[in-house]
Short mmCIF file of C-alpha atoms in Angstrom, two decimals:
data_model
loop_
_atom_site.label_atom_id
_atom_site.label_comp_id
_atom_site.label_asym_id
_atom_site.label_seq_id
_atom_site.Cartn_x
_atom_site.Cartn_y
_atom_site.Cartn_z
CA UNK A 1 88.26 147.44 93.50
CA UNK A 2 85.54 145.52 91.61
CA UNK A 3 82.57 147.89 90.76
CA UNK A 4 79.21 147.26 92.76
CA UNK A 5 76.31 146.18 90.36
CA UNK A 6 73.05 145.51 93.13
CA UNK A 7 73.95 146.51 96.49
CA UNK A 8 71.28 143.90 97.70
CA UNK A 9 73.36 141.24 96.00
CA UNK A 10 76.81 142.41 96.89
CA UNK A 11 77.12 141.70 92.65
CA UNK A 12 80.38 142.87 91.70
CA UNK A 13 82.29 143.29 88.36
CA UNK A 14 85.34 141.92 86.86
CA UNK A 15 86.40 139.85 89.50
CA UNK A 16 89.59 138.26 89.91
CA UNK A 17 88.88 134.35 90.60
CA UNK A 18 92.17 133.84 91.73
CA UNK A 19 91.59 133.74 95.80
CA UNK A 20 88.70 131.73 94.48
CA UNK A 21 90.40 128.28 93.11
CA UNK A 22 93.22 126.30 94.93
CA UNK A 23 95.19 126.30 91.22
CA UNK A 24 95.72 129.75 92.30
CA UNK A 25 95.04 130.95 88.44
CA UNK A 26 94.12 134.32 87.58
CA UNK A 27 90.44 134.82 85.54
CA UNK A 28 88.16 137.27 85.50
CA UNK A 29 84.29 137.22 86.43
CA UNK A 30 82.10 139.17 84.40
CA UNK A 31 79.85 139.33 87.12
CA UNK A 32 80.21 137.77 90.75
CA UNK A 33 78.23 137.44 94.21
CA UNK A 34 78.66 135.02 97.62
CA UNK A 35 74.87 134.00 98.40
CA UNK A 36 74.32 132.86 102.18
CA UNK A 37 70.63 131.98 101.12
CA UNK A 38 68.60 130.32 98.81
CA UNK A 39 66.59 133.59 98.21
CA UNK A 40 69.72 135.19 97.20
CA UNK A 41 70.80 132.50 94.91
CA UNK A 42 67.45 133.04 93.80
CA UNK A 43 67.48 136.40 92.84
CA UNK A 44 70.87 135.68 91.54
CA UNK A 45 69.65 133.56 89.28
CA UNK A 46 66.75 135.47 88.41
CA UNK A 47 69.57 138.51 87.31
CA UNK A 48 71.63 136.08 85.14
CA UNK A 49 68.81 135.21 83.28
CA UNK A 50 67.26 138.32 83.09
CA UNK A 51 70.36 140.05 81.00
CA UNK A 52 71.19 136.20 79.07
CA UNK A 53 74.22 135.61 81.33
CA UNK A 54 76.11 131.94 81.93
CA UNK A 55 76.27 131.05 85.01
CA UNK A 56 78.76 129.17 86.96
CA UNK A 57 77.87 127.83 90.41
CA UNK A 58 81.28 127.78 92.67
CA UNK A 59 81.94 126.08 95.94
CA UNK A 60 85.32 125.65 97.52
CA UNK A 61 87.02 125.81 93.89
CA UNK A 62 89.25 122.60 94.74
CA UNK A 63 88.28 120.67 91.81
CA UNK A 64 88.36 123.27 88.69
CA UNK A 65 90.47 123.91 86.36
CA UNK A 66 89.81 128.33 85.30
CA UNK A 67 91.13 128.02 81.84
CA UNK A 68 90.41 132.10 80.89
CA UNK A 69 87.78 134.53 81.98
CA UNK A 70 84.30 133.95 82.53
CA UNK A 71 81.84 135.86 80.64
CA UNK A 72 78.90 135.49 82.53
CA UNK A 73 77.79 135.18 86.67
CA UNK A 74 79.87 133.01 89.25
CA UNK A 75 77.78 132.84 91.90
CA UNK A 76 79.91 130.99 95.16
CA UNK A 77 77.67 129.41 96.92
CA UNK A 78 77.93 130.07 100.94
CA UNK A 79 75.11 128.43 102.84
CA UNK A 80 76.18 127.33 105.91
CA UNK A 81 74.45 125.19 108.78
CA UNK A 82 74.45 121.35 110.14
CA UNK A 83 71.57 119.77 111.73
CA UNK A 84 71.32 116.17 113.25
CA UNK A 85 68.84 113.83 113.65
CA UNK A 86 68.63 110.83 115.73
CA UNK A 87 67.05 107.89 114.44
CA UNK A 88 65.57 105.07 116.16
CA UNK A 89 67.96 102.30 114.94
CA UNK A 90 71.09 104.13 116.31
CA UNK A 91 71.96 106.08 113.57
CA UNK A 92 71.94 109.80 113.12
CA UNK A 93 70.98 111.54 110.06
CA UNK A 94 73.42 114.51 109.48
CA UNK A 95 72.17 117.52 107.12
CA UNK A 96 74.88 120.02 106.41
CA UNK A 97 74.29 123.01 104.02
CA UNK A 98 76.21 123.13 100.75
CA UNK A 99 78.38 125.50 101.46
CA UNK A 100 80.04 124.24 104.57
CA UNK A 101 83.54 123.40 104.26
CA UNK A 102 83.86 119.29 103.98
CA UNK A 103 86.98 118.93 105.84
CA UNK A 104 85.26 120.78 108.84
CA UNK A 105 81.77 118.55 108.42
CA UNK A 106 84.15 115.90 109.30
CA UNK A 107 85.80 117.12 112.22
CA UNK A 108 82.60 118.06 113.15
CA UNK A 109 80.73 115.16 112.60
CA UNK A 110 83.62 113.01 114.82
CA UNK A 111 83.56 115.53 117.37
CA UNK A 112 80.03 114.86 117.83
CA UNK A 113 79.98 111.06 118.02
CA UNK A 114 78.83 110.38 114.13
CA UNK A 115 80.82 108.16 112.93
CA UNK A 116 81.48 107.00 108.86
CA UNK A 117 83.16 109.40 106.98
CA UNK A 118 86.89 109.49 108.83
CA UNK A 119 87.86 108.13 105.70
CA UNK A 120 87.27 111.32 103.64
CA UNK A 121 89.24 113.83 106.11
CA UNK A 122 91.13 116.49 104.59
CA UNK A 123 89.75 116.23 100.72
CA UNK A 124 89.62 119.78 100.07
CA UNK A 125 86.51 121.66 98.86
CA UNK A 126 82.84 121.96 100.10
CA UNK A 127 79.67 119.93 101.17
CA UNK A 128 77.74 120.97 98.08
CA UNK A 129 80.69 119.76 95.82
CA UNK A 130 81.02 116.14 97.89
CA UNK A 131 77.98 114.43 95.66
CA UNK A 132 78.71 115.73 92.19
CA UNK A 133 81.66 114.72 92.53
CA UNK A 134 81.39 111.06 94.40
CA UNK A 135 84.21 112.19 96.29
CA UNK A 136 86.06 108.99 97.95
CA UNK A 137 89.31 108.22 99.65
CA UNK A 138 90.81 105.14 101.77
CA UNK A 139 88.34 102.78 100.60
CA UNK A 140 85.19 105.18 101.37
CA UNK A 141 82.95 106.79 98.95
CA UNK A 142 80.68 109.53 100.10
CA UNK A 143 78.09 108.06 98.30
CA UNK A 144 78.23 104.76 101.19
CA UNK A 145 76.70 107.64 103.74
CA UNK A 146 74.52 109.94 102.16
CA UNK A 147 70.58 109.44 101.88
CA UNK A 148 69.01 112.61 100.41
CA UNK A 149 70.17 115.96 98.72
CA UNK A 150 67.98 119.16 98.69
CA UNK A 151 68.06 120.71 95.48
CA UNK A 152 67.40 124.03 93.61
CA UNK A 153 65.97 123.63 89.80
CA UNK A 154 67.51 126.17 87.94
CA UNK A 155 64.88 126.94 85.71
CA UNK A 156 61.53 126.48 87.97
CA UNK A 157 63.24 128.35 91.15
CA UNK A 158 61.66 125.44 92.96
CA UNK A 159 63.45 123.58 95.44
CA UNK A 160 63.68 119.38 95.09
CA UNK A 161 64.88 116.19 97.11
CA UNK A 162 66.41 113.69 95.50
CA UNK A 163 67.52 110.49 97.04
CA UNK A 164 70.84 109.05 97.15
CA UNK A 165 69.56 105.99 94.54
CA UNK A 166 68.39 108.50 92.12
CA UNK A 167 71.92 110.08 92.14
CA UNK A 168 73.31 107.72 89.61
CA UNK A 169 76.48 107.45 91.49
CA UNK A 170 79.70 106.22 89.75
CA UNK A 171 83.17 106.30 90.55
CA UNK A 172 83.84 110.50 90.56
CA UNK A 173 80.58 110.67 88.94
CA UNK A 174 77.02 111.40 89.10
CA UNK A 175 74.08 112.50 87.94
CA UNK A 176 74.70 116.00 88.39
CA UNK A 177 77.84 115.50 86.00
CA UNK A 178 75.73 114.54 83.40
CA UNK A 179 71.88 114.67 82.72
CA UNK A 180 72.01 117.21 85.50
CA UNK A 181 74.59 118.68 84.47
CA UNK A 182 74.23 122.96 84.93
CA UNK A 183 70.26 122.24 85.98
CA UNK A 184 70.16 121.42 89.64
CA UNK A 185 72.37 123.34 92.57
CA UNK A 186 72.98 121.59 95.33
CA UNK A 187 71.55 123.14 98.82
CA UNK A 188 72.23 120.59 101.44
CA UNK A 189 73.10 117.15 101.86
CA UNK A 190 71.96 114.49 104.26
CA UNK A 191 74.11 111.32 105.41
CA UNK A 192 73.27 108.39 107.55
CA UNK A 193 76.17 108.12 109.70
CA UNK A 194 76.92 105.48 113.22
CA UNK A 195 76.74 106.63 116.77
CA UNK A 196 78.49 103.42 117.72
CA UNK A 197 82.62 103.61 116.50
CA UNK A 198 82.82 101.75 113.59
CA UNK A 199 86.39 101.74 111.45
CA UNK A 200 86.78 100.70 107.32
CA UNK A 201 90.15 99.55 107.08
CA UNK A 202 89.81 98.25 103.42
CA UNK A 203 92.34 100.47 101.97
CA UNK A 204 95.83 98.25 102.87
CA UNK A 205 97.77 101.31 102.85
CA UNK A 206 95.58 103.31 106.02
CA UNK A 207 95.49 99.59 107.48
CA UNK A 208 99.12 99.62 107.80
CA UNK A 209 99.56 103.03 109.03
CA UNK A 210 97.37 102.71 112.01
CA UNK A 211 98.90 98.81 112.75
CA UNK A 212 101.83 100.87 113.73
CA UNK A 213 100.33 102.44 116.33
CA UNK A 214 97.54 100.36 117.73
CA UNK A 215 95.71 97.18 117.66
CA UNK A 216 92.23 98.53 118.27
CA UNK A 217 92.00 101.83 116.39
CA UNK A 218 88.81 104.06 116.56
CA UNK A 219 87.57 106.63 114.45
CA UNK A 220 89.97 109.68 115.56
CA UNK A 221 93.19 107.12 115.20
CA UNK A 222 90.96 106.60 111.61
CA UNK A 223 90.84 110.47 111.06
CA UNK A 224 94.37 111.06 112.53
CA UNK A 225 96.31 108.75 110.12
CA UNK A 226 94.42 109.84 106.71
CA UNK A 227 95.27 113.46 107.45
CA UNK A 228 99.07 112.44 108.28
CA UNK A 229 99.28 110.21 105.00
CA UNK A 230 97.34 113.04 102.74
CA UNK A 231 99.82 115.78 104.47
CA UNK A 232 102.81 114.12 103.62
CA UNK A 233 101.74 113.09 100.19
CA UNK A 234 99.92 115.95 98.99
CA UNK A 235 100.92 119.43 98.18
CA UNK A 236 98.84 122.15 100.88
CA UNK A 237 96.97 124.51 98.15
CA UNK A 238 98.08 127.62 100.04
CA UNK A 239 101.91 126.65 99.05
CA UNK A 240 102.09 125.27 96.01
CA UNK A 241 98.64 125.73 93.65
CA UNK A 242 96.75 122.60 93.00
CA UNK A 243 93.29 120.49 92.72
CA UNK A 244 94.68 117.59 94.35
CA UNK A 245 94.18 114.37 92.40
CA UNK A 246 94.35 115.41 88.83
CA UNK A 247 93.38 112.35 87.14
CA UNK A 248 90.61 109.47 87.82
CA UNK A 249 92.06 106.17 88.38
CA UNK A 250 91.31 104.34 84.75
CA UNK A 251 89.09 101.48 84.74
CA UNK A 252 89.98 99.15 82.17
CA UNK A 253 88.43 94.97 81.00
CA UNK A 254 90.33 92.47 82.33
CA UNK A 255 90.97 91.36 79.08
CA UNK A 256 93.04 94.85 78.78
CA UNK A 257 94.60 94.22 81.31
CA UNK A 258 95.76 90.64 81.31
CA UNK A 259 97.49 91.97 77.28
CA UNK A 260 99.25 95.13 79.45
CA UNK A 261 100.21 92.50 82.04
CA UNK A 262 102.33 90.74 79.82
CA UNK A 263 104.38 93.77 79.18
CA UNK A 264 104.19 95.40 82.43
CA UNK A 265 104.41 92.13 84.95
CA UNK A 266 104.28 94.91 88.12
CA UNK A 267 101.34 97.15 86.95
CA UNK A 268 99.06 96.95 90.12
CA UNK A 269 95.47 96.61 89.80
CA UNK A 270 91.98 97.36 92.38
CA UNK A 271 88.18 95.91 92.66
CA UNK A 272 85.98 98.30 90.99
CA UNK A 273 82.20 98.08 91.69
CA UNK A 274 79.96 96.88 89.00
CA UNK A 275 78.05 99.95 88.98
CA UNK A 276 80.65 102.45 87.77
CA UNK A 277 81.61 99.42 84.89
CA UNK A 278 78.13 99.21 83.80
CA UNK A 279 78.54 103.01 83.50
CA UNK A 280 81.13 102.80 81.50
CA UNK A 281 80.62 100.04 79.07
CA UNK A 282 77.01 99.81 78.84
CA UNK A 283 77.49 96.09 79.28
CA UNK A 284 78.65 93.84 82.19
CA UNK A 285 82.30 93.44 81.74
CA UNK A 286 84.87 91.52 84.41
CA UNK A 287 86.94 95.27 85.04
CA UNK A 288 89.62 96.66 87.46
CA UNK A 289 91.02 99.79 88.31
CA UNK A 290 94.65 100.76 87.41
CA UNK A 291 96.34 103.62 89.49
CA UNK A 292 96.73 106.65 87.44
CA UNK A 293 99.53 107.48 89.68
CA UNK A 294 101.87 104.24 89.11
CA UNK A 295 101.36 105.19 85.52
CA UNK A 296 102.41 108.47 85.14
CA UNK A 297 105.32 107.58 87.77
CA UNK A 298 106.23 104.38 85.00
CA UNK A 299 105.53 106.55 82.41
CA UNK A 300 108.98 109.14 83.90
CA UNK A 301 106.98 112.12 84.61
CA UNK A 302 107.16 112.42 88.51
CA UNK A 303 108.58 115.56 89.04
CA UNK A 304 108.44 117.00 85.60
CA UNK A 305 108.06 120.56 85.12
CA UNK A 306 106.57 122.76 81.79
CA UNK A 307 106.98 126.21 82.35
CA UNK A 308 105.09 127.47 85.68
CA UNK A 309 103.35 124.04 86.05
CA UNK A 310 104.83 120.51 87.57
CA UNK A 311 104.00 116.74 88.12
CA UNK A 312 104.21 116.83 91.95
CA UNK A 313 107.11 115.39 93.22
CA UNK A 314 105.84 112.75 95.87
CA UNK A 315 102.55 111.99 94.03
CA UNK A 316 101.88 111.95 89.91
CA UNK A 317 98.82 112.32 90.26
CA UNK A 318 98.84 115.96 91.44
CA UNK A 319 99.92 118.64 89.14
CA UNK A 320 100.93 122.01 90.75
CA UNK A 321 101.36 125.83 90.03
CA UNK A 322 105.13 125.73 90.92
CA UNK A 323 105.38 129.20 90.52
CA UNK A 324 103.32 131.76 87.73
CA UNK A 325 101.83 129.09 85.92
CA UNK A 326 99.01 129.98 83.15
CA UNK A 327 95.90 127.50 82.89
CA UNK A 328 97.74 126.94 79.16
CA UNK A 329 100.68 125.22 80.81
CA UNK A 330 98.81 123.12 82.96
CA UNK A 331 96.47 121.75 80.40
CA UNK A 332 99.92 121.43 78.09
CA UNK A 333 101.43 119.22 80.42
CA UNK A 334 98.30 117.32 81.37
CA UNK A 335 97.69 116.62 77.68
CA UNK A 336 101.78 115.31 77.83
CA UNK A 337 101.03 113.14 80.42
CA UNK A 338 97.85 111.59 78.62
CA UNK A 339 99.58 110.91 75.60
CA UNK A 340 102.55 109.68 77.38
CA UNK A 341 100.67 106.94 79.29
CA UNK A 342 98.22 106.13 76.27
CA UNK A 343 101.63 106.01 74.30
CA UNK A 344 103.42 103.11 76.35
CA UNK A 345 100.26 101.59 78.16
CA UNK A 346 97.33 101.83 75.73
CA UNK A 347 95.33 103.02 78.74
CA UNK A 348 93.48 106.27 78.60
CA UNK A 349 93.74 109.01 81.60
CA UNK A 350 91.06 111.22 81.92
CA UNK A 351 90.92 114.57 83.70
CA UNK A 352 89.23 114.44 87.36
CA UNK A 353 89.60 118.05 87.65
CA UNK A 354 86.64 120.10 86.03
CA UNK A 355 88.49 122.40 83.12
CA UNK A 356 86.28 125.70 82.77
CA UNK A 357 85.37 125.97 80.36
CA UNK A 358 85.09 122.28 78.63
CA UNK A 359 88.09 121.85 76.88
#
């Protein structure tokens, strides 16, 4: 049993994070606590930097990669509550606590008539996670809904708002990934969701899905089919260890592509909002997205295994923990797959799971 440090904390030492990350890997915690308020990630806080400690703020532990043991605080953050607020123009706003489970904010949210983010059912991990990360699926980005975030500074102890605008969104990125980076913890998020049912059917793939079953689909036939499509293309965590997509989707010029084109006549290619290009080049540049998955699957390493760790079977893009595998393993056969694709495409993956620490 880990060793009690401040019974008014619950802190505990040498922790295992294992139960704590969806990889499923084994690291240790120096020092650990689950804070159900912002006093107590407070006086968490306040502890870490009292004895010099690193901190790591963990939610639902669905996007990190534990590469060996931590040698300061992991503080998981647990606030829970959702409050709603009708607005005159029809719209609700929705305010959910960080630590609420996202899959369940959006059962919840349909459940109770708010309608927007059907789209995004079943990504794994928390509330508080959701905006750092830009989460998006099925043609949706969370960023489309939410308004305001309420902060903690990590250095003041003084709690912010921040709108959505000043978020610096980008595809799977933010602010918080960057200038924020380690600074500002996430207590709560607002979104601006519809009271009226309202579908996005962008994404051809969920369009086709629910023309199977109905000509006039609402949100629940929405909700229903992205849950049956992630189910049978995505590995469930509790079975075989994972952090579902592995990889971002690589945005490339078109000038890029048009040369890879010429090689590759079938390579697919997606819109990509001028936003996350200026992001990336600094410049305005005529862009599209290439899926990572088509080129790891062109690329021969669908279903490859190294050691305890595997390309996923039915989708590249997720690597698993097929049985014992050590963070090493994974991270080896990431890196194979990176060089691989650079190798025959001249297009650079990069990671979309968060490797702790940096690699």
């Amino acid at each position: 049993m880990p060793e009690v440090i401040t019974t008014e904390l619950n802190m505990l030492e040498q922790v295992d994070l294992k139960p704590y990350n969806t990889f499923g890997l084994s690291a240790f915690a120096r020092y650990f606590c689950s804070v159900t308020s912002v006093n107590d990630l407070q006086r968490a806080l306040a502890f870490a930097k009292e004895i010099d400690l690193p901190v790591f703020i963990l939610g639902g532990g669905s996007n990190i990669l534990l590469r060996e043991d931590f040698p300061g605080l992991v503080i998981r953050i647990a606030l829970e509550g959702i409050v709603s607020h009708p607005q005159d123009d029809g719209s609700v706003i929705v305010t959910a606590a960080s630590g609420e489970n996202w899959h369940g904010f959006v059962e919840y949210c349909l459940h109770n008539g708010f309608y927007g983010l059907e789209n995004l059912a079943l990504i794994p991990g928390s509330v508080g996670a959701a905006p750092i990360q830009n989460i998006g699926a099925y043609g949706v980005e969370v960023k489309d809904s939410i308004t305001e975030l309420q902060l903690l500074d990590c250095d003041s102890m003084s709690i912010e708002v921040m709108t959505a605008e000043q978020c610096d969104f980008g595809y799977r990125d933010s602010i918080f990934k960057n200038e924020l980076k380690g600074r500002k913890i996430v207590l709560s998020v607002s979104f601006r969701l519809h009271t009226t049912p309202d579908v996005n059917l962008v994404y051809g793939a969920l369009a086709q899905a629910l023309a199977q079953t109905t000509d006039s689909p609402r949100p629940q036939d929405v909700f229903d089919a992205v849950c049956q499509i992630r189910r049978s293309k995505l590995p469930d965590p509790k079975i075989l260890g994972n952090a579902g997509s592995f990889f971002k989707n690589p945005v490339i010029s078109v000038m890029q592509y048009e040369k890879v084109l010429q090689l590759f006549p079938t390579i697919p290619s997606f819109p990509v909002d001028q936003r996350t290009v200026q992001k990336k080049y600094n410049e305005a540049v005529d862009a599209v997205k290439i899926p990572a998955a088509w080129l790891i699957e062109q690329a021969g390493w669908k279903g490859k295994t190294l050691g305890g760790a595997t390309v996923y079977h039915l989708q590249p893009l997720v690597l698993v923990n097929s049985g014992n595998a050590s963070a090493d393993e994974i991270v080896a056969l990431a890196g194979q797959v990176m060089e691989s694709v650079k190798a025959q495409f001249e297009i650079v993956l990069e990671p979309e799971v968060q490797w702790i620490p940096a690699k």
